[in-house]
Each structure stands twice: as structure tokens, then as C-alpha cells.
CSV table of C-alpha atoms and ligand atoms in Angstrom, one decimal:
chain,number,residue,atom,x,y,z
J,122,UNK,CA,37.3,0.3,65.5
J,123,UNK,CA,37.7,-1.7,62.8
J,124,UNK,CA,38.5,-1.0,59.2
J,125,UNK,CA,36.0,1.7,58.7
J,126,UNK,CA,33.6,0.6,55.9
J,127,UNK,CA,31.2,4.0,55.2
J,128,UNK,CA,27.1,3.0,54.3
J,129,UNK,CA,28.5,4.9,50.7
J,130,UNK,CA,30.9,2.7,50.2
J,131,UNK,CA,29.2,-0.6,50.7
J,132,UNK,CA,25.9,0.2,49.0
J,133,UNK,CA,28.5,1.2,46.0
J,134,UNK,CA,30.3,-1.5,46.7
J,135,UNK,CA,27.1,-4.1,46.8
J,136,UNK,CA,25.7,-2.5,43.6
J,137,UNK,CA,28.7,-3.3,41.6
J,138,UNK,CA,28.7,-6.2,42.7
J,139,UNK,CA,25.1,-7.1,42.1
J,140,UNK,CA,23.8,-4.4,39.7
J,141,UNK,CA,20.7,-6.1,39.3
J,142,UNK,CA,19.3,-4.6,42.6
J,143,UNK,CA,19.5,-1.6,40.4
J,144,UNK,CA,21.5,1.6,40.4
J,145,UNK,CA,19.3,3.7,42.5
J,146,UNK,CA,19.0,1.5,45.6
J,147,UNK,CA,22.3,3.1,46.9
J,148,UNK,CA,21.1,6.3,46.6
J,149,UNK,CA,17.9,5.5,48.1
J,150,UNK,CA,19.7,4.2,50.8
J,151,UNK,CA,21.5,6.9,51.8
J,152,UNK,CA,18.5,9.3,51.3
J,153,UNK,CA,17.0,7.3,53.9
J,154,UNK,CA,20.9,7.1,56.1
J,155,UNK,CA,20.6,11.0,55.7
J,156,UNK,CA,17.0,11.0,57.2
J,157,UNK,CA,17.8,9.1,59.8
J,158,UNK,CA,20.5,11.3,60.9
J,159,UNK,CA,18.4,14.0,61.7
J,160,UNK,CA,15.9,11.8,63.2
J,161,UNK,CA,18.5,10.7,65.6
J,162,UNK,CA,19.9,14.1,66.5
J,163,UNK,CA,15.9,15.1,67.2
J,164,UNK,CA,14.8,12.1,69.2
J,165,UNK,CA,18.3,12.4,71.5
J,166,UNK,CA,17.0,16.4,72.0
J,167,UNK,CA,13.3,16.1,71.6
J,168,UNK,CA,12.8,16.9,75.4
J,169,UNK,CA,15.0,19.7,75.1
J,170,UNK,CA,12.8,21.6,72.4
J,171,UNK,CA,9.2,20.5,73.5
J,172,UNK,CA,8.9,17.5,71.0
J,173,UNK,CA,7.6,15.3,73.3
J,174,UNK,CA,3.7,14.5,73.9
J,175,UNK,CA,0.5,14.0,71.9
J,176,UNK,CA,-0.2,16.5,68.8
J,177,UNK,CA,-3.7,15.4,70.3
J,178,UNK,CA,-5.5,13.8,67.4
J,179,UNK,CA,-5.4,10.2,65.8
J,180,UNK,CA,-3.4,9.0,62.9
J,181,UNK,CA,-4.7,7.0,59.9
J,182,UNK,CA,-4.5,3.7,61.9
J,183,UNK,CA,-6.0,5.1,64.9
J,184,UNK,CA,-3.0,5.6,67.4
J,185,UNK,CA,-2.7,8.6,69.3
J,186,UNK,CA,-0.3,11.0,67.1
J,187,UNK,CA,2.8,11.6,68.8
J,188,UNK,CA,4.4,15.1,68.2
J,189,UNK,CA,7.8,13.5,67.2
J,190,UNK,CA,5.4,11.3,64.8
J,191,UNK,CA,4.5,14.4,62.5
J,192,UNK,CA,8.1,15.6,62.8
J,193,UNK,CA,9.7,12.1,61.9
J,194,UNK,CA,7.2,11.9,59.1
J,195,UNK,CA,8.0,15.8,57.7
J,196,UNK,CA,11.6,14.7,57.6
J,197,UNK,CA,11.4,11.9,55.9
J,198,UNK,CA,8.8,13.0,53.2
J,199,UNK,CA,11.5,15.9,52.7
J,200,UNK,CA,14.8,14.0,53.0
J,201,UNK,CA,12.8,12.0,49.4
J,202,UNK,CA,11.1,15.4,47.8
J,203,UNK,CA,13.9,16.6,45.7
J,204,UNK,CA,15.8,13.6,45.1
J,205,UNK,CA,14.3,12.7,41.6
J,206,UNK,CA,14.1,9.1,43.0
J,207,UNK,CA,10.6,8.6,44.4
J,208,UNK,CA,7.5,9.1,43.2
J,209,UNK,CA,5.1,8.5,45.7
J,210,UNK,CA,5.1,7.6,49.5
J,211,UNK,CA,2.7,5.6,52.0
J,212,UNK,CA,3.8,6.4,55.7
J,213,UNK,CA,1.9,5.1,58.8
J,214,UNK,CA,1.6,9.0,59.6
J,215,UNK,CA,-0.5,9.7,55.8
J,216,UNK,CA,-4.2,8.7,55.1
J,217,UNK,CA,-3.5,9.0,51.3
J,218,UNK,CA,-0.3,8.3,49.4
J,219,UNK,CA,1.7,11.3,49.0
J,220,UNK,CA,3.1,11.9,45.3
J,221,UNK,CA,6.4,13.4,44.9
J,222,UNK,CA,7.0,13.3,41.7
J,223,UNK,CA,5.2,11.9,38.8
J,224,UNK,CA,7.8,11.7,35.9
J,225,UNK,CA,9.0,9.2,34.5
J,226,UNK,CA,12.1,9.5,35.8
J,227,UNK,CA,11.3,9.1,39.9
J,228,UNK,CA,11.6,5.1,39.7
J,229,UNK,CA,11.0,4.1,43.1
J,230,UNK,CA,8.2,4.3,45.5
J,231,UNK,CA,8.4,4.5,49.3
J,232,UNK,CA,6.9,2.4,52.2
J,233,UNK,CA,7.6,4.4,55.7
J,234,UNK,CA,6.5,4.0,59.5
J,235,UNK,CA,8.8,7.3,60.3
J,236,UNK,CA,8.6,6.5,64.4
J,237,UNK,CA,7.6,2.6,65.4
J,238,UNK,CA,6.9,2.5,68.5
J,239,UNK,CA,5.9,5.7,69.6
J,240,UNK,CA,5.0,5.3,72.6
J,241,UNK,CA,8.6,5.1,73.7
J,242,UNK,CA,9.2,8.5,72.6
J,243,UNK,CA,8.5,9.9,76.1
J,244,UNK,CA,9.7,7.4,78.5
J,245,UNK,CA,13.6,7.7,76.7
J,246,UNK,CA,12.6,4.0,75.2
J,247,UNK,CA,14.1,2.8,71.8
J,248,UNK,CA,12.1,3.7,68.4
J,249,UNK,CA,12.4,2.8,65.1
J,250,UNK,CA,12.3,3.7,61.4
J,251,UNK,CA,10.8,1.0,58.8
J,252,UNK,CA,11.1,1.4,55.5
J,253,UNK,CA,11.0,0.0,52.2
J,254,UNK,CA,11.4,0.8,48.0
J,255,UNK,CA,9.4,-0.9,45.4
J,256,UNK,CA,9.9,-0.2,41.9
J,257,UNK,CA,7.8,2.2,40.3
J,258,UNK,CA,5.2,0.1,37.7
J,259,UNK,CA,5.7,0.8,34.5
J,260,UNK,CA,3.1,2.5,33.7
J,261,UNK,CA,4.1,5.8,35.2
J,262,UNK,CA,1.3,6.4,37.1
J,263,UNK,CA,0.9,7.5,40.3
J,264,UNK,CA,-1.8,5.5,41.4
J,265,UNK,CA,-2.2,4.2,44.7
J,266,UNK,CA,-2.7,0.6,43.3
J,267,UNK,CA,1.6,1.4,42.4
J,268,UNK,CA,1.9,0.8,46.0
J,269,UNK,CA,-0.3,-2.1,46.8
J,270,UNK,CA,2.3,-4.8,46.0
J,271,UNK,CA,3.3,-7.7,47.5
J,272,UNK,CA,6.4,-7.7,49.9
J,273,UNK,CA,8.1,-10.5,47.5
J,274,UNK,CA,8.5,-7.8,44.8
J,275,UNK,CA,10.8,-5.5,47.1
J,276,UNK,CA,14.1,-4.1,46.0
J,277,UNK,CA,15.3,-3.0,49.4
J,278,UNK,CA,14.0,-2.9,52.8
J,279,UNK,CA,15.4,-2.1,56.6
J,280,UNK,CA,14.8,-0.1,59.3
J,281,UNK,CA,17.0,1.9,62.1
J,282,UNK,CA,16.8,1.4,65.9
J,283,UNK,CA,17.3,4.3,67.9
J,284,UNK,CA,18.6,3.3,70.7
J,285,UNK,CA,22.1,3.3,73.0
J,286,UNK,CA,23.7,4.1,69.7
J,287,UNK,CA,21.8,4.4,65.9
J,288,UNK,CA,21.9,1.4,63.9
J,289,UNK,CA,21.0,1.2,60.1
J,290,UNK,CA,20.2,-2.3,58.9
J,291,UNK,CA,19.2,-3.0,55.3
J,292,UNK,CA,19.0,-5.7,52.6
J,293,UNK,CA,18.1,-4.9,48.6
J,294,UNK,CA,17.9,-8.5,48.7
J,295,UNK,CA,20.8,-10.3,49.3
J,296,UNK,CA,22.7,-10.5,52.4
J,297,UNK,CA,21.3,-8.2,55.9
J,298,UNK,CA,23.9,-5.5,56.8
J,299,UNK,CA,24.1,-3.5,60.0
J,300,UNK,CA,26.0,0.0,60.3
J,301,UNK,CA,26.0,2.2,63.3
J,302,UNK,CA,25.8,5.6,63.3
J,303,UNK,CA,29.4,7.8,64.5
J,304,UNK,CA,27.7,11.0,66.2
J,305,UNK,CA,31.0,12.5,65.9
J,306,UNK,CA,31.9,12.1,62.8
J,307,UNK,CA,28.1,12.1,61.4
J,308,UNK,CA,28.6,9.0,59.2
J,309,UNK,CA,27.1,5.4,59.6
J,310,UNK,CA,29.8,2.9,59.1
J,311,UNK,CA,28.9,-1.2,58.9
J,312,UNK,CA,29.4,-2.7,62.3
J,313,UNK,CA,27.2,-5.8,62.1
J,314,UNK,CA,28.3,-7.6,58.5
J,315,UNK,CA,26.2,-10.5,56.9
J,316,UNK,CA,23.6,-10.8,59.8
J,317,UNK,CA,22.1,-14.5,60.3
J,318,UNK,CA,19.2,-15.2,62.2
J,319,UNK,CA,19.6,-18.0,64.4
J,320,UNK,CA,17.5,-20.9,63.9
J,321,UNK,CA,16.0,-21.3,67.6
J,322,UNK,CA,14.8,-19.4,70.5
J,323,UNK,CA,15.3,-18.4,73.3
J,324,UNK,CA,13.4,-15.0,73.3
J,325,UNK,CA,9.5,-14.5,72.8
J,326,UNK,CA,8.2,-10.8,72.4
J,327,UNK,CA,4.4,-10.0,72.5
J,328,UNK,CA,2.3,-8.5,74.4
J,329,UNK,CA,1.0,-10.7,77.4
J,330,UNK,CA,-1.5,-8.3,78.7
J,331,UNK,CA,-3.3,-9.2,75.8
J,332,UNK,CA,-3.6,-12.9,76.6
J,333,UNK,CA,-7.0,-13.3,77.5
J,334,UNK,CA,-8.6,-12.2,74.3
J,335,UNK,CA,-6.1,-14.6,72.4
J,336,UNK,CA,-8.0,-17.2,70.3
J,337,UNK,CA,-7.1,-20.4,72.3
J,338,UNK,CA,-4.6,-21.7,70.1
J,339,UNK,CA,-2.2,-18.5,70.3
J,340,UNK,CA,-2.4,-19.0,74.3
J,341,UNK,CA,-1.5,-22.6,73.8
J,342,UNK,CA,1.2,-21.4,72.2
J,343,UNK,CA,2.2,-18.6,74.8
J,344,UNK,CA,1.9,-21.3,77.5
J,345,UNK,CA,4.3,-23.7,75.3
J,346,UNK,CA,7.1,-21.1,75.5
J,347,UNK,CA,6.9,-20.6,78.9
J,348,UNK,CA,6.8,-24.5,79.7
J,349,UNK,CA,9.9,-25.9,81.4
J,350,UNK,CA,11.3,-28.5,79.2
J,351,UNK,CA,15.8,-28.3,79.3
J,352,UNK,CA,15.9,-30.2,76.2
J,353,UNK,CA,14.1,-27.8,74.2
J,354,UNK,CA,16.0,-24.7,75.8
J,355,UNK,CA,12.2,-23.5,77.3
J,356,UNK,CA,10.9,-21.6,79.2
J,357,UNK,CA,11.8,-19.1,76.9
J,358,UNK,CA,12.8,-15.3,78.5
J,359,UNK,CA,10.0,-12.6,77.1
J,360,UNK,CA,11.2,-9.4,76.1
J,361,UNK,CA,9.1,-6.9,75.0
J,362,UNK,CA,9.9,-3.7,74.9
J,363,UNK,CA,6.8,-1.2,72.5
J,364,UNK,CA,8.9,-1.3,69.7
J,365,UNK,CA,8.8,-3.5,67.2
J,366,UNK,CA,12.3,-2.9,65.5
J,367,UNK,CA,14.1,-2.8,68.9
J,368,UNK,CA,12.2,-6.9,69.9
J,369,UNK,CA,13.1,-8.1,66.0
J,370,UNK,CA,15.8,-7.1,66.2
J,371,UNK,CA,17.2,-8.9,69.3
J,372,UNK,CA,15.5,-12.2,67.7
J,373,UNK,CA,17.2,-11.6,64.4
J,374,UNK,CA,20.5,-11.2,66.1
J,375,UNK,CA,20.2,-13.7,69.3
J,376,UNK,CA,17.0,-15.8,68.1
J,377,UNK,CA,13.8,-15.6,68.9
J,378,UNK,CA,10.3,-14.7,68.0
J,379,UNK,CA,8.0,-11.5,67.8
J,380,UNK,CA,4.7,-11.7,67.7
J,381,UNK,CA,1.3,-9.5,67.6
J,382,UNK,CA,-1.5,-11.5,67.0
J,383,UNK,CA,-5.4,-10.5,66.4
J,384,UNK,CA,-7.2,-9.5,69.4
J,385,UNK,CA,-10.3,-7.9,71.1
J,386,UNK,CA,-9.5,-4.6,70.1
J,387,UNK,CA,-7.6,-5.6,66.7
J,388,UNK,CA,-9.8,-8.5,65.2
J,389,UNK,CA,-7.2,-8.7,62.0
J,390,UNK,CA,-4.0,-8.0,64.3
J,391,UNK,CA,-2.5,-4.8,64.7
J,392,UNK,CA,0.1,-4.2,62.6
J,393,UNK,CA,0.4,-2.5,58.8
J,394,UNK,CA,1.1,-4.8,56.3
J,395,UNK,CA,2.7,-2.4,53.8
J,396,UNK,CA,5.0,-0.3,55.8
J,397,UNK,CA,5.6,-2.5,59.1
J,398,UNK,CA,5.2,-6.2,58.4
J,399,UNK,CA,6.4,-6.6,54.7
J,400,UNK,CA,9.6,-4.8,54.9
J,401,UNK,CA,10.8,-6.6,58.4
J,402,UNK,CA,9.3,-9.6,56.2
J,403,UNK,CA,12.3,-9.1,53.7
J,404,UNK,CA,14.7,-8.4,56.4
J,405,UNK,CA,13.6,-11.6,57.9
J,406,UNK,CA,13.8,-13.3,55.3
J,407,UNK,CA,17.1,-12.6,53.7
J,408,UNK,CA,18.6,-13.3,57.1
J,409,UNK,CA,17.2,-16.4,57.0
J,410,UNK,CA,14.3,-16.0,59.2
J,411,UNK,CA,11.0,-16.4,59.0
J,412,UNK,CA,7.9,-14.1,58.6
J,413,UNK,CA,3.7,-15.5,58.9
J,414,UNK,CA,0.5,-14.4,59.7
J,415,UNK,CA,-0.2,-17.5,61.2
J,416,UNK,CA,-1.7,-18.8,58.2
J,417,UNK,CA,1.2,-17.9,55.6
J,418,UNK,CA,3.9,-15.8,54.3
J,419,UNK,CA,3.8,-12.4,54.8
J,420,UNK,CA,5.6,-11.4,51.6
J,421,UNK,CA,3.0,-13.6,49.5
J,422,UNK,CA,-0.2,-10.7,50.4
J,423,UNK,CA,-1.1,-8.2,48.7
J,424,UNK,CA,-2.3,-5.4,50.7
J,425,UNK,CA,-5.8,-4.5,49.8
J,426,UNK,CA,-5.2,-1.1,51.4
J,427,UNK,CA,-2.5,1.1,52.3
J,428,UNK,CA,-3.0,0.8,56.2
J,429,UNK,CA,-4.4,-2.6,56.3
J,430,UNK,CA,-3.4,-4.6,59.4
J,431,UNK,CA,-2.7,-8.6,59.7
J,432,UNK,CA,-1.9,-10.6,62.3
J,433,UNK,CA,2.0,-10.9,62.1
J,434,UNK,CA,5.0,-13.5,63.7
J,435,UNK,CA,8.5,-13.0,62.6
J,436,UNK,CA,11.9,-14.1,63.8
J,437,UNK,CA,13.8,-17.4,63.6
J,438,UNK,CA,13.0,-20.0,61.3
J,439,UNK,CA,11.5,-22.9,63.3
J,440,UNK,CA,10.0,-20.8,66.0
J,441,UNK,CA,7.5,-19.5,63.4
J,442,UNK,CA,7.3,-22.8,62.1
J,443,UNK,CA,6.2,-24.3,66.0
J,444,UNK,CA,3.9,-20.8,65.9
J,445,UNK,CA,2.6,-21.3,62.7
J,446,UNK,CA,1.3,-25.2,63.6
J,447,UNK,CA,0.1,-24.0,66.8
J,448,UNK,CA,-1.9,-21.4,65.0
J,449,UNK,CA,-3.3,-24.0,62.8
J,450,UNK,CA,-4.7,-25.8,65.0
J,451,UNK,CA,-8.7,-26.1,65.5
J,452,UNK,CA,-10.4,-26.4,68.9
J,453,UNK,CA,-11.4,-24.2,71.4
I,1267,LIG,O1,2.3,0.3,66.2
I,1267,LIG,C1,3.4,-0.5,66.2
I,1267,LIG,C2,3.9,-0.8,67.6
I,1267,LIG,O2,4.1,0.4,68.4
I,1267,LIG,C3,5.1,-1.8,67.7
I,1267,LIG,O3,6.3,-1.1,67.5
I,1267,LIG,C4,4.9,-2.4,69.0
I,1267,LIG,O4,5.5,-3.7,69.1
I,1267,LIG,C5,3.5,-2.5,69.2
I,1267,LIG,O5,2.9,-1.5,68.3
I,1267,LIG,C6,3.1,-2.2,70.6
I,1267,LIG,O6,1.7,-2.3,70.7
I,1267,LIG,P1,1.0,-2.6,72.2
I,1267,LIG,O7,1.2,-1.3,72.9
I,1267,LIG,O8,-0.4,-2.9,71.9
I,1267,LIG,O9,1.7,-3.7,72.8
């Protein structure tokens, strides 16, 4: 192991540094570190203690609600009640926003998808955590319109894979930091330092089944990537895997692209602007990737509603580039 660096320490360490991404995003951090713990330690047991499997009703956005979704989403909205920091929360798993705590005082508010990619939960597949903090407006309300912000104005974003082992990645806007989680010892400590999203290719992630109701320039596009042309490094290898964090991340770390566009059954794309797309967005981003909807930056919208979905690419730079001039494209 090498010299162990704790997710404390660097978030106190990065503050000082930087204390312009203000004092509380360490804190909020580690609020989140702590939730995650105990997300881990349910999702490795959750066929042990009958957490797997439907609750048997629909959440806000329409997807079948997993058991380990309501859990994930008590545990988090906990973890954040009594910490003083937050004063509201929108979670995939909540119609309305939650408020926590209207004083002055809580300065932060909360953007959570507790479990993405759900359906993994009972096939032992990885999941995720997203999540992101704005700060509060100013004026001290608790109004939903708090929360409909654009993704430019976040102060810290990340999300954890669950997967072989637990892994925290975050950025309150400067450089993208990875620390996995020691079961043993029940700390995270930073394994993957100053991550940098590669440029180029050579992995695609989306789902193909879906190909056919595709406008005709997003197939183009599929069919590019899968063209054999050595120079360019294509065809490129798809991996998809249901869970959003687990493809991004491969792409932020060995290059690639993820992408869910709009289809038959989700005419403005499927995923949540606020709580999905924005904060991988930032991560993105500040890694020096890319995020679009096809037709421009994801952290330039402003969600007209808490579960609003858009069409969403993200990865390496000039692969949502080539996706973004495919998309543009007219024609059939
Ligand atoms: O709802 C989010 C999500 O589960 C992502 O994590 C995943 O990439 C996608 O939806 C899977 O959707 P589908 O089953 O339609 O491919």
C-alpha cells in the first residue's frame, strides 16, 4: 500500500489549499464517505437480509423501485439530517424536494441518485452513488427553484462505484480524486490521484438494443464506432454494463464514451439532469472530459424540473466532439 492518504486528510488538505471551494465541502464530503460506507456494507449483504427485489411500485421517474433503492435513499437522507450542512435534498428516489433544515445556517443543498443502476442490485452487478452540493441561494429559502441550478454553479460533485472493491471519486472543482474504501479498517484512503480522462477512445457504452428507434444520425454514429478503420484505433470494444457510474467510469480512466440517447420509450433521453447527468458533467469535466446532450453542454441547462431527463453523452473529449457533429447532422 502506498503512503496512506485518509478521504479526511485530503479534503482538509485540498481546502487549505483552495479555501475558496469553501469550508464545508470537506465535511460534506465525508458525510457522503460515511453514507457510502453503510451502503457498501448493505449492498455486499443485501441477499443475506431479504433486500433484494422490487418494493413493487414506481419511483418518481418511472423505474421499477428496487428495495435496496428506498433503503439507499433512507440512508443517505439520514447520513445529511443532523449535520447542520444541508438544507434540502432532490434524490431520484423523492417526488418533491426534501427540506432538512431551513436555517440559515444549513448552506448547502443536495443532488442524490442513492443506487444508479438498480437493476444490478440482484444479479451481484456494480451500482453507484451520484451526488452533488450546490450552495444554498441566499435568500434562505427552501424553495425548490434553490435546486434548479445549472451544473456550472456546482461546488462539489462525485459518485462511488460499488463494485470489486468501493471507490469514492470526487472533485469541488479542481482536480478528480479517487479513494477506495479499506473494509478492514473502515476508512477510504486516495488510490487513484489527479484522474485524467484520455482524450480518445477505445470504449463505447450504450445501449444497442435500443438501436432501432435511434433517430438516424445517432445510428450513424453507432455504425461509425464499430467501423474497421486501424488508423483511427475503430472498431471500438462496447461495454455496457446498467450502470452508469461503473461504464463512465471505465471511459474516464481508459477513454471512451457513454451514451443514452432519446428514444421510443424516452423521447427526451432517459436520464435526470439534476442528480445523474450534471454532477458526472462536473466530474467529466474537471477531468478533462467532455459532457453534451448532443446539442450542448450539459452543465450550461438549467433543469426546468427536478426529475427532468435529457438526452446525455459523456466521456473523452473528442469522442463527444465526433458524437456531438454526428448528432448535428440533418437527414434522415
Ligand atoms: O437509470 C439510470 C440507469 O440505470 C443507468 O445507470 C444505466 O446506464 C441505464 O439507466 C440503463 O438503462 P437501460 O436498462 O435502459 O439500458
Amino acid at each position: 500500500m502506498k503512503a496512506a492518504v485518509t478521504l479526511e486528510r485530503f479534503a482538509a488538505r485540498e481546502y487549505r489549499r483552495d479555501p475558496s471551494s469553501g469550508a464545508e465541502i470537506p465535511e460534506l464530503i465525508l458525510q457522503m464517505a460515511f453514507a457510502a460506507k453503510l451502503l457498501a456494507r448493505e449492498i455486499r449483504r443485501a441477499a443475506l437480509v431479504g433486500r433484494l427485489g422490487l418494493v413493487g411500485e414506481r419511483n418518481p421517474t418511472g423505474d421499477a423501485q428496487k428495495k435496496l433503492d428506498v433503503f439507499a435513499n433512507e440512508v443517505v437522507v439520514d447520513a445529511f439530517a443532523d449535520s447542520g450542512l444541508v438544507a434540502a435534498i432532490a434524490s431520484e428516489e423523492m417526488e418533491q424536494l426534501r427540506t432538512i433544515n431551513c436555517s440559515p445556517d444549513a448552506s448547502h443543498l443536495l443532488c442524490v441518485d442513492p443506487i444508479d443502476g438498480s437493476s444490478n442490485t440482484d444479479v451481484n452487478g456494480a451500482v453507484g452513488t451520484i451526488f452533488s452540493f450546490y450552495r444554498r441561494a441566499a435568500t434562505g429559502s427552501c424553495a425548490v427553484e434553490d435546486e434548479l441550478r445549472t451544473g456550472a454553479e456546482l461546488r462539489a460533485a462525485g459518485y462511488v462505484l460499488y463494485g470489486p472493491s468501493t471507490l469514492l471519486v470526487y472533485t469541488s472543482g479542481g482536480d478528480v480524486s479517487g479513494f477506495t474504501l479499506d473494509h478492514d479498517i473502515g476508512d477510504f484512503f486516495l488510490s487513484h490521484e489527479r484522474v485524467r480522462c484520455p482524450a480518445r477512445g477505445p470504449y463505447y457504452s450504450a445501449n444497442l438494443g435500443r438501436y432501432n428507434e435511434w433517430a438516424a444520425n445517432v445510428r450513424r454514429y453507432a455504425d461509425y464506432l464499430i467501423e474497421p478503420d486501424p488508423t483511427s484505433g475503430r472498431p471500438y470494444s462496447l461495454r455496457y454494463t446498467g450502470a452508469l457510474v461503473a461504464d463512465l467510469h471505465r471511459s474516464l480512466l481508459e477513454g471512451g464514451i457513454y451514451l443514452y440517447p432519446a428514444d421510443a420509450a424516452h423521447p427526451n433521453g432517459k436520464l435526470r439532469l439534476l442528480y445523474e447527468c450534471a454532477p458526472l458533467a462536473f466530474v467529466a469535466e474537471r477531468a478533462g472530459g467532455r459532457a453534451t446532450t448532443g446539442r450542448g453542454r450539459v452543465l450550461d441547462l438549467r433543469p426546468e424540473s427536478l426529475h427532468q431527463a435529457v438526452p446525455f453523452a459523456v466521456g473523452s473529449r473528442e469522442e463527444v466532439d465526433r458524437f456531438e457533429k454526428f448528432a448535428a447532422l440533418r437527414g434522415p
